[in-house]
JSON list of C-alpha atoms in Angstrom, two decimals:
[
{"chain": "A", "resi": 216, "resn": "MET", "atom": "CA", "xyz": [104.56, -7.77, -65.94]},
{"chain": "A", "resi": 217, "resn": "ALA", "atom": "CA", "xyz": [103.53, -9.45, -62.68]},
{"chain": "A", "resi": 218, "resn": "SER", "atom": "CA", "xyz": [105.64, -12.26, -61.27]},
{"chain": "A", "resi": 219, "resn": "PRO", "atom": "CA", "xyz": [104.11, -15.74, -61.12]},
{"chain": "A", "resi": 220, "resn": "VAL", "atom": "CA", "xyz": [103.95, -15.49, -57.30]},
{"chain": "A", "resi": 221, "resn": "ALA", "atom": "CA", "xyz": [102.12, -12.12, -57.47]},
{"chain": "A", "resi": 222, "resn": "LEU", "atom": "CA", "xyz": [99.70, -13.62, -60.02]},
{"chain": "A", "resi": 223, "resn": "LEU", "atom": "CA", "xyz": [99.06, -16.61, -57.82]},
{"chain": "A", "resi": 224, "resn": "ARG", "atom": "CA", "xyz": [98.38, -14.40, -54.79]},
{"chain": "A", "resi": 225, "resn": "SER", "atom": "CA", "xyz": [95.86, -12.37, -56.86]},
{"chain": "A", "resi": 226, "resn": "LEU", "atom": "CA", "xyz": [94.12, -15.57, -57.95]},
{"chain": "A", "resi": 227, "resn": "VAL", "atom": "CA", "xyz": [93.92, -16.75, -54.29]},
{"chain": "A", "resi": 228, "resn": "ARG", "atom": "CA", "xyz": [92.37, -13.40, -53.20]},
{"chain": "A", "resi": 229, "resn": "LEU", "atom": "CA", "xyz": [89.87, -13.63, -56.04]},
{"chain": "A", "resi": 230, "resn": "ALA", "atom": "CA", "xyz": [88.93, -17.16, -54.99]},
{"chain": "A", "resi": 231, "resn": "ARG", "atom": "CA", "xyz": [88.41, -16.06, -51.38]},
{"chain": "A", "resi": 232, "resn": "ARG", "atom": "CA", "xyz": [86.29, -13.08, -52.50]},
{"chain": "A", "resi": 233, "resn": "LEU", "atom": "CA", "xyz": [84.13, -15.41, -54.70]},
{"chain": "A", "resi": 234, "resn": "ARG", "atom": "CA", "xyz": [83.76, -17.94, -51.86]},
{"chain": "A", "resi": 235, "resn": "PHE", "atom": "CA", "xyz": [82.44, -15.28, -49.48]},
{"chain": "A", "resi": 236, "resn": "ARG", "atom": "CA", "xyz": [80.12, -13.92, -52.12]},
{"chain": "A", "resi": 237, "resn": "LEU", "atom": "CA", "xyz": [78.69, -17.35, -52.78]},
{"chain": "A", "resi": 238, "resn": "GLU", "atom": "CA", "xyz": [77.91, -17.45, -49.03]},
{"chain": "A", "resi": 239, "resn": "GLY", "atom": "CA", "xyz": [76.04, -14.16, -49.40]},
{"chain": "A", "resi": 240, "resn": "ARG", "atom": "CA", "xyz": [78.79, -11.95, -47.94]},
{"chain": "A", "resi": 241, "resn": "ALA", "atom": "CA", "xyz": [80.71, -9.15, -49.64]},
{"chain": "A", "resi": 242, "resn": "PHE", "atom": "CA", "xyz": [83.62, -7.40, -48.00]},
{"chain": "A", "resi": 243, "resn": "THR", "atom": "CA", "xyz": [85.72, -4.41, -48.92]},
{"chain": "A", "resi": 244, "resn": "HIS", "atom": "CA", "xyz": [88.73, -6.32, -47.50]},
{"chain": "A", "resi": 245, "resn": "VAL", "atom": "CA", "xyz": [88.64, -10.03, -47.89]},
{"chain": "A", "resi": 246, "resn": "PRO", "atom": "CA", "xyz": [90.30, -11.84, -44.93]},
{"chain": "A", "resi": 247, "resn": "GLY", "atom": "CA", "xyz": [93.03, -14.35, -45.42]},
{"chain": "A", "resi": 248, "resn": "VAL", "atom": "CA", "xyz": [92.29, -17.96, -44.53]},
{"chain": "A", "resi": 249, "resn": "MET", "atom": "CA", "xyz": [94.74, -20.66, -43.35]},
{"chain": "A", "resi": 250, "resn": "GLY", "atom": "CA", "xyz": [93.05, -24.02, -43.17]},
{"chain": "A", "resi": 251, "resn": "ARG", "atom": "CA", "xyz": [89.28, -24.20, -42.81]},
{"chain": "A", "resi": 252, "resn": "TRP", "atom": "CA", "xyz": [86.95, -21.45, -43.87]},
{"chain": "A", "resi": 253, "resn": "PRO", "atom": "CA", "xyz": [85.38, -19.45, -41.03]},
{"chain": "A", "resi": 254, "resn": "GLN", "atom": "CA", "xyz": [81.69, -19.77, -40.35]},
{"chain": "A", "resi": 255, "resn": "LEU", "atom": "CA", "xyz": [80.10, -16.37, -40.89]},
{"chain": "A", "resi": 256, "resn": "ALA", "atom": "CA", "xyz": [76.51, -16.05, -39.76]},
{"chain": "A", "resi": 257, "resn": "GLY", "atom": "CA", "xyz": [73.64, -13.72, -38.82]},
{"chain": "A", "resi": 258, "resn": "ALA", "atom": "CA", "xyz": [71.68, -10.87, -40.37]},
{"chain": "A", "resi": 259, "resn": "GLY", "atom": "CA", "xyz": [73.92, -8.14, -38.92]},
{"chain": "A", "resi": 260, "resn": "THR", "atom": "CA", "xyz": [76.95, -6.44, -40.30]},
{"chain": "A", "resi": 261, "resn": "LEU", "atom": "CA", "xyz": [80.39, -8.05, -40.39]},
{"chain": "A", "resi": 262, "resn": "SER", "atom": "CA", "xyz": [83.38, -5.93, -41.48]},
{"chain": "A", "resi": 263, "resn": "PHE", "atom": "CA", "xyz": [87.04, -6.68, -41.77]},
{"chain": "A", "resi": 264, "resn": "GLY", "atom": "CA", "xyz": [90.01, -4.33, -42.10]},
{"chain": "A", "resi": 265, "resn": "PRO", "atom": "CA", "xyz": [92.85, -5.16, -44.46]},
{"chain": "A", "resi": 266, "resn": "GLY", "atom": "CA", "xyz": [95.25, -7.97, -43.44]},
{"chain": "A", "resi": 267, "resn": "VAL", "atom": "CA", "xyz": [92.77, -9.98, -41.18]},
{"chain": "A", "resi": 268, "resn": "VAL", "atom": "CA", "xyz": [93.78, -13.60, -41.05]},
{"chain": "A", "resi": 269, "resn": "PHE", "atom": "CA", "xyz": [91.80, -16.66, -39.87]},
{"chain": "A", "resi": 270, "resn": "ARG", "atom": "CA", "xyz": [93.86, -19.70, -38.93]},
{"chain": "A", "resi": 271, "resn": "SER", "atom": "CA", "xyz": [91.81, -22.82, -38.42]},
{"chain": "A", "resi": 272, "resn": "PHE", "atom": "CA", "xyz": [93.09, -26.33, -38.93]},
{"chain": "A", "resi": 273, "resn": "ARG", "atom": "CA", "xyz": [91.16, -28.26, -36.22]},
{"chain": "A", "resi": 274, "resn": "THR", "atom": "CA", "xyz": [88.05, -26.34, -35.24]},
{"chain": "A", "resi": 275, "resn": "PRO", "atom": "CA", "xyz": [86.41, -23.69, -37.37]},
{"chain": "A", "resi": 276, "resn": "VAL", "atom": "CA", "xyz": [86.25, -20.06, -36.38]},
{"chain": "A", "resi": 277, "resn": "ARG", "atom": "CA", "xyz": [82.66, -18.77, -35.95]},
{"chain": "A", "resi": 278, "resn": "LEU", "atom": "CA", "xyz": [81.64, -15.13, -36.19]},
{"chain": "A", "resi": 279, "resn": "GLU", "atom": "CA", "xyz": [78.04, -14.04, -35.96]},
{"chain": "A", "resi": 280, "resn": "ALA", "atom": "CA", "xyz": [76.33, -10.66, -35.94]},
{"chain": "A", "resi": 281, "resn": "GLY", "atom": "CA", "xyz": [72.66, -10.85, -34.88]},
{"chain": "A", "resi": 282, "resn": "HIS", "atom": "CA", "xyz": [69.89, -8.80, -36.53]},
{"chain": "A", "resi": 283, "resn": "GLY", "atom": "CA", "xyz": [70.87, -5.16, -36.55]},
{"chain": "A", "resi": 284, "resn": "ALA", "atom": "CA", "xyz": [74.22, -5.85, -34.77]},
{"chain": "A", "resi": 285, "resn": "GLU", "atom": "CA", "xyz": [77.73, -4.93, -35.92]},
{"chain": "A", "resi": 286, "resn": "LEU", "atom": "CA", "xyz": [80.88, -6.95, -35.60]},
{"chain": "A", "resi": 287, "resn": "ALA", "atom": "CA", "xyz": [83.91, -4.90, -36.70]},
{"chain": "A", "resi": 288, "resn": "VAL", "atom": "CA", "xyz": [87.37, -6.49, -36.98]},
{"chain": "A", "resi": 289, "resn": "GLY", "atom": "CA", "xyz": [90.16, -4.01, -37.44]},
{"chain": "A", "resi": 290, "resn": "PRO", "atom": "CA", "xyz": [93.25, -4.27, -39.72]},
{"chain": "A", "resi": 291, "resn": "ASN", "atom": "CA", "xyz": [95.86, -6.97, -39.28]},
{"chain": "A", "resi": 292, "resn": "VAL", "atom": "CA", "xyz": [93.92, -8.91, -36.67]},
{"chain": "A", "resi": 293, "resn": "PHE", "atom": "CA", "xyz": [94.89, -12.65, -36.26]},
{"chain": "A", "resi": 294, "resn": "ILE", "atom": "CA", "xyz": [92.08, -15.06, -35.21]},
{"chain": "A", "resi": 295, "resn": "ASN", "atom": "CA", "xyz": [93.11, -18.55, -34.28]},
{"chain": "A", "resi": 296, "resn": "ASP", "atom": "CA", "xyz": [91.48, -22.06, -34.26]},
{"chain": "A", "resi": 297, "resn": "GLY", "atom": "CA", "xyz": [88.02, -22.42, -32.73]},
{"chain": "A", "resi": 298, "resn": "VAL", "atom": "CA", "xyz": [87.41, -18.75, -31.79]},
{"chain": "A", "resi": 299, "resn": "ASN", "atom": "CA", "xyz": [83.74, -17.76, -31.32]},
{"chain": "A", "resi": 300, "resn": "ILE", "atom": "CA", "xyz": [82.61, -14.20, -31.53]},
{"chain": "A", "resi": 301, "resn": "TYR", "atom": "CA", "xyz": [78.97, -13.17, -31.31]},
{"chain": "A", "resi": 302, "resn": "ALA", "atom": "CA", "xyz": [77.55, -9.62, -31.48]},
{"chain": "A", "resi": 303, "resn": "ALA", "atom": "CA", "xyz": [73.98, -9.02, -30.45]},
{"chain": "A", "resi": 304, "resn": "ARG", "atom": "CA", "xyz": [74.55, -5.23, -30.58]},
{"chain": "A", "resi": 305, "resn": "HIS", "atom": "CA", "xyz": [78.18, -4.32, -31.08]},
{"chain": "A", "resi": 306, "resn": "VAL", "atom": "CA", "xyz": [81.61, -5.93, -30.87]},
{"chain": "A", "resi": 307, "resn": "SER", "atom": "CA", "xyz": [84.76, -4.09, -32.13]},
{"chain": "A", "resi": 308, "resn": "ILE", "atom": "CA", "xyz": [88.28, -5.46, -32.27]},
{"chain": "A", "resi": 309, "resn": "GLY", "atom": "CA", "xyz": [91.20, -3.11, -32.70]},
{"chain": "A", "resi": 310, "resn": "GLU", "atom": "CA", "xyz": [94.02, -3.41, -35.17]},
{"chain": "A", "resi": 311, "resn": "HIS", "atom": "CA", "xyz": [96.92, -5.89, -34.63]},
{"chain": "A", "resi": 312, "resn": "THR", "atom": "CA", "xyz": [94.97, -7.85, -32.04]},
{"chain": "A", "resi": 313, "resn": "LYS", "atom": "CA", "xyz": [95.74, -11.55, -31.66]},
{"chain": "A", "resi": 314, "resn": "ILE", "atom": "CA", "xyz": [93.06, -13.99, -30.48]},
{"chain": "A", "resi": 315, "resn": "GLY", "atom": "CA", "xyz": [94.22, -17.43, -29.22]},
{"chain": "A", "resi": 316, "resn": "ASP", "atom": "CA", "xyz": [92.66, -20.88, -29.82]},
{"chain": "A", "resi": 317, "resn": "GLY", "atom": "CA", "xyz": [89.15, -21.36, -28.45]},
{"chain": "A", "resi": 318, "resn": "ALA", "atom": "CA", "xyz": [88.66, -17.81, -27.15]},
{"chain": "A", "resi": 319, "resn": "MET", "atom": "CA", "xyz": [85.17, -16.40, -26.96]},
{"chain": "A", "resi": 320, "resn": "VAL", "atom": "CA", "xyz": [83.91, -12.79, -27.27]},
{"chain": "A", "resi": 321, "resn": "TYR", "atom": "CA", "xyz": [80.20, -12.22, -26.55]},
{"chain": "A", "resi": 322, "resn": "ASP", "atom": "CA", "xyz": [78.29, -8.95, -25.99]},
{"chain": "A", "resi": 323, "resn": "THR", "atom": "CA", "xyz": [75.26, -10.73, -24.51]},
{"chain": "A", "resi": 324, "resn": "ASP", "atom": "CA", "xyz": [74.51, -13.41, -21.87]},
{"chain": "A", "resi": 325, "resn": "PHE", "atom": "CA", "xyz": [72.12, -15.10, -24.37]},
{"chain": "A", "resi": 326, "resn": "HIS", "atom": "CA", "xyz": [69.44, -15.90, -21.73]},
{"chain": "A", "resi": 327, "resn": "PRO", "atom": "CA", "xyz": [68.22, -14.67, -18.33]},
{"chain": "A", "resi": 328, "resn": "VAL", "atom": "CA", "xyz": [69.50, -16.26, -15.11]},
{"chain": "A", "resi": 329, "resn": "SER", "atom": "CA", "xyz": [66.18, -15.88, -13.31]},
{"chain": "A", "resi": 330, "resn": "PRO", "atom": "CA", "xyz": [62.51, -15.34, -14.21]},
{"chain": "A", "resi": 331, "resn": "GLY", "atom": "CA", "xyz": [61.67, -11.84, -15.31]},
{"chain": "A", "resi": 332, "resn": "GLN", "atom": "CA", "xyz": [65.32, -10.78, -15.78]},
{"chain": "A", "resi": 333, "resn": "ILE", "atom": "CA", "xyz": [66.13, -8.81, -18.94]},
{"chain": "A", "resi": 334, "resn": "ILE", "atom": "CA", "xyz": [68.88, -10.44, -21.01]},
{"chain": "A", "resi": 335, "resn": "PRO", "atom": "CA", "xyz": [71.95, -8.23, -20.71]},
{"chain": "A", "resi": 336, "resn": "VAL", "atom": "CA", "xyz": [73.37, -6.89, -24.00]},
{"chain": "A", "resi": 337, "resn": "GLU", "atom": "CA", "xyz": [76.36, -4.49, -23.63]},
{"chain": "A", "resi": 338, "resn": "PRO", "atom": "CA", "xyz": [78.83, -3.53, -26.32]},
{"chain": "A", "resi": 339, "resn": "VAL", "atom": "CA", "xyz": [82.38, -5.05, -26.23]},
{"chain": "A", "resi": 340, "resn": "THR", "atom": "CA", "xyz": [85.36, -2.94, -27.29]},
{"chain": "A", "resi": 341, "resn": "ILE", "atom": "CA", "xyz": [88.78, -4.51, -27.65]},
{"chain": "A", "resi": 342, "resn": "GLY", "atom": "CA", "xyz": [91.61, -2.00, -28.15]},
{"chain": "A", "resi": 343, "resn": "ARG", "atom": "CA", "xyz": [94.57, -2.23, -30.58]},
{"chain": "A", "resi": 344, "resn": "ASN", "atom": "CA", "xyz": [97.43, -4.69, -30.22]},
{"chain": "A", "resi": 345, "resn": "VAL", "atom": "CA", "xyz": [95.62, -6.76, -27.60]},
{"chain": "A", "resi": 346, "resn": "TRP", "atom": "CA", "xyz": [96.58, -10.39, -27.01]},
{"chain": "A", "resi": 347, "resn": "ILE", "atom": "CA", "xyz": [93.71, -12.64, -25.93]},
{"chain": "A", "resi": 348, "resn": "GLY", "atom": "CA", "xyz": [95.04, -16.01, -24.71]},
{"chain": "A", "resi": 349, "resn": "ALA", "atom": "CA", "xyz": [93.66, -19.45, -25.50]},
{"chain": "A", "resi": 350, "resn": "ARG", "atom": "CA", "xyz": [90.18, -20.22, -24.17]},
{"chain": "A", "resi": 351, "resn": "ALA", "atom": "CA", "xyz": [89.76, -16.79, -22.59]},
{"chain": "A", "resi": 352, "resn": "MET", "atom": "CA", "xyz": [86.29, -15.30, -22.42]},
{"chain": "A", "resi": 353, "resn": "VAL", "atom": "CA", "xyz": [85.52, -11.61, -23.02]},
{"chain": "A", "resi": 354, "resn": "LEU", "atom": "CA", "xyz": [81.92, -11.01, -21.97]},
{"chain": "A", "resi": 355, "resn": "ALA", "atom": "CA", "xyz": [79.23, -8.34, -22.37]},
{"chain": "A", "resi": 356, "resn": "GLY", "atom": "CA", "xyz": [80.33, -4.83, -21.36]},
{"chain": "A", "resi": 357, "resn": "ALA", "atom": "CA", "xyz": [84.06, -5.50, -21.55]},
{"chain": "A", "resi": 358, "resn": "GLN", "atom": "CA", "xyz": [86.34, -2.57, -22.47]},
{"chain": "A", "resi": 359, "resn": "VAL", "atom": "CA", "xyz": [89.85, -3.79, -23.15]},
{"chain": "A", "resi": 360, "resn": "GLY", "atom": "CA", "xyz": [92.54, -1.13, -23.43]},
{"chain": "A", "resi": 361, "resn": "ASP", "atom": "CA", "xyz": [95.32, -0.91, -25.97]},
{"chain": "A", "resi": 362, "resn": "HIS", "atom": "CA", "xyz": [98.24, -3.36, -25.66]},
{"chain": "A", "resi": 363, "resn": "ALA", "atom": "CA", "xyz": [96.49, -5.33, -22.86]},
{"chain": "A", "resi": 364, "resn": "VAL", "atom": "CA", "xyz": [97.12, -9.09, -22.46]},
{"chain": "A", "resi": 365, "resn": "ILE", "atom": "CA", "xyz": [94.30, -11.38, -21.33]},
{"chain": "A", "resi": 366, "resn": "ALA", "atom": "CA", "xyz": [95.82, -14.70, -19.97]},
{"chain": "A", "resi": 367, "resn": "ALA", "atom": "CA", "xyz": [94.68, -18.07, -21.22]},
{"chain": "A", "resi": 368, "resn": "GLY", "atom": "CA", "xyz": [91.45, -19.22, -19.57]},
{"chain": "A", "resi": 369, "resn": "SER", "atom": "CA", "xyz": [90.60, -15.83, -18.11]},
{"chain": "A", "resi": 370, "resn": "VAL", "atom": "CA", "xyz": [87.05, -14.45, -17.93]},
{"chain": "A", "resi": 371, "resn": "VAL", "atom": "CA", "xyz": [86.80, -10.72, -18.53]},
{"chain": "A", "resi": 372, "resn": "ARG", "atom": "CA", "xyz": [83.81, -8.53, -17.82]},
{"chain": "A", "resi": 373, "resn": "GLY", "atom": "CA", "xyz": [84.25, -4.81, -17.23]},
{"chain": "A", "resi": 374, "resn": "ASN", "atom": "CA", "xyz": [87.35, -2.68, -17.88]},
{"chain": "A", "resi": 375, "resn": "VAL", "atom": "CA", "xyz": [90.86, -3.86, -18.57]},
{"chain": "A", "resi": 376, "resn": "PRO", "atom": "CA", "xyz": [93.36, -0.96, -18.43]},
{"chain": "A", "resi": 377, "resn": "ALA", "atom": "CA", "xyz": [95.71, -0.28, -21.29]},
{"chain": "A", "resi": 378, "resn": "ARG", "atom": "CA", "xyz": [99.07, -2.12, -20.97]},
{"chain": "A", "resi": 379, "resn": "ALA", "atom": "CA", "xyz": [97.78, -4.42, -18.24]},
{"chain": "A", "resi": 380, "resn": "ILE", "atom": "CA", "xyz": [98.07, -8.18, -18.01]},
{"chain": "A", "resi": 381, "resn": "VAL", "atom": "CA", "xyz": [94.95, -9.74, -16.51]},
{"chain": "A", "resi": 382, "resn": "ALA", "atom": "CA", "xyz": [94.35, -13.31, -15.46]},
{"chain": "A", "resi": 383, "resn": "GLY", "atom": "CA", "xyz": [91.84, -15.41, -13.59]},
{"chain": "A", "resi": 384, "resn": "SER", "atom": "CA", "xyz": [88.13, -15.80, -13.25]},
{"chain": "A", "resi": 385, "resn": "PRO", "atom": "CA", "xyz": [87.09, -13.06, -12.82]},
{"chain": "A", "resi": 386, "resn": "ALA", "atom": "CA", "xyz": [90.14, -11.52, -14.51]},
{"chain": "A", "resi": 387, "resn": "LYS", "atom": "CA", "xyz": [92.26, -9.24, -12.32]},
{"chain": "A", "resi": 388, "resn": "VAL", "atom": "CA", "xyz": [95.30, -7.12, -13.11]},
{"chain": "A", "resi": 389, "resn": "ILE", "atom": "CA", "xyz": [98.44, -9.04, -12.24]},
{"chain": "A", "resi": 390, "resn": "ARG", "atom": "CA", "xyz": [100.87, -6.46, -13.56]},
{"chain": "A", "resi": 391, "resn": "THR", "atom": "CA", "xyz": [101.25, -3.53, -15.92]},
{"chain": "A", "resi": 392, "resn": "PHE", "atom": "CA", "xyz": [104.03, -2.68, -18.39]},
{"chain": "A", "resi": 393, "resn": "ASP", "atom": "CA", "xyz": [105.22, 0.19, -20.55]},
{"chain": "A", "resi": 394, "resn": "CYS", "atom": "CA", "xyz": [105.46, 0.27, -24.34]},
{"chain": "A", "resi": 395, "resn": "PRO", "atom": "CA", "xyz": [105.36, 2.92, -27.03]},
{"chain": "A", "resi": 396, "resn": "ASP", "atom": "CA", "xyz": [101.96, 3.68, -28.50]},
{"chain": "A", "resi": 397, "resn": "ASP", "atom": "CA", "xyz": [103.06, 2.50, -31.94]},
{"chain": "A", "resi": 398, "resn": "TRP", "atom": "CA", "xyz": [104.43, -0.84, -30.70]},
{"chain": "A", "resi": 399, "resn": "VAL", "atom": "CA", "xyz": [103.04, -3.90, -32.39]},
{"chain": "A", "resi": 400, "resn": "ARG", "atom": "CA", "xyz": [103.37, -7.42, -30.93]},
{"chain": "A", "resi": 401, "resn": "PRO", "atom": "CA", "xyz": [105.31, -9.71, -33.23]}
]
């Protein structure tokens, strides 16, 4: 027989699953929610691995996949207050990644800068066990390697090597570090 705590957890998971279904979303793995419910939008595909958690007590998290786009969030990803992620084509976030308050991940510039310019849309890939600091921006075409750290307020476009710490606008490597491949940030 299940313990009262296990039964309560099952009921909470069922309530989350029903909430997402009422919003027109069905997921194989239903994310955990601490605080406000995330805003999930768009006609594209959103997918979550097991153990994904949204924490949002002040500003809601917003995830959107445009028509025909895919936004894939890997297992055990933690997404904090006020994060915005938009996929016009493809955004993938690797397992055990942690995303700080107010961070933004976009695979498009949304509009042209000058007349006649084509709006850039380039996939964004974030590796496993990455830490994205508060209010950092990861922009179209970014490829972030495993275990990388993106400092708070940084603007990333292009490649971030694995096991690198980047900072600034535009983000530049400030140092690298060693860690085992199977290491997971606490």
